[in-house]
Phi, psi and omega in degrees: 000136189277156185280162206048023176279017182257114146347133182300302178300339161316265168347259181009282162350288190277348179249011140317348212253279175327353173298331171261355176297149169223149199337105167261342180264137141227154197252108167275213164299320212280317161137228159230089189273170153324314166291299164334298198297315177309298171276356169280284171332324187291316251246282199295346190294291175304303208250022196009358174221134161222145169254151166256113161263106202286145158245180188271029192241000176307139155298325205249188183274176177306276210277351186285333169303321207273320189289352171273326178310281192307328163314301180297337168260014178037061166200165196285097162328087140316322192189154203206119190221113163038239192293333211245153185224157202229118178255149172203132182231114173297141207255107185261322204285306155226125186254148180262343194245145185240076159345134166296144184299203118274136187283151178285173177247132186266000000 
C-alpha cells in the first residue's frame, strides 16, 4: 500500500473502528525514541489500527509526536483528537481489516 492512498470514505471507516479502540502506543518524556518506533511498528504489524496516545510530559506537540511517529513507520495518520492519534498500516501477509472500496461518482 503507497502511504496516503486512503479514501475519504476509507478514513470514515477506519476512524469508526478506533473509537473503541484504547491506546497501545503512548509517546513520552523520551520523545518518539527508537524503542517507540519499534513497538508501535510491532503493534501495527499485528493489528493494521492502533491508537496513540502523547503524554504531557512529551518534549514535542501533540500532533507534531504522532505525525513524526506515522513517518518512521511509513504509515497513514488518520485522525488526531486532543492527545491520542489513530495510525493504520495495511498488513498484505495476513490482513485483518477489509477496507470499504471506493466508490464511483455518479
Amino acid at each position: 500500500m503507497i502511504k496516503n492512498s486512503i479514501t475519504t470514505k476509507q478514513k470514515c471507516f477506519l476512524r469508526s473502528m478506533g473509537m473503541t479502540l484504547e491506546p497501545v502506543v503512548q509517546i513520552g518524556k523520551e520523545g518518539v525514541s527508537p524503542a517507540v518506533v519499534k513497538g508501535a511498528d510491532e503493534a501495527i504489524t499485528k493489528r493494521e489500527l492502533i491508537k496513540v496516545r502523547v503524554l504531557q510530559n512529551c518534549p514535542l506537540g501533540t500532533q507534531e509526536a504522532i505525525s513524526l511517529l506515522a513517518d518512521r513507520m511509513s504509515c497513514d495518520l488518520i485522525q488526531t483528537i486532543g492527545r491520542n492519534g489513530l495510525l493504520f498500516r495495511r498488513n498484505f501477509k495476513k490482513p485483518k481489516i477489509e477496507l470499504p472500496k471506493a466508490g464511483k461518482k455518479k
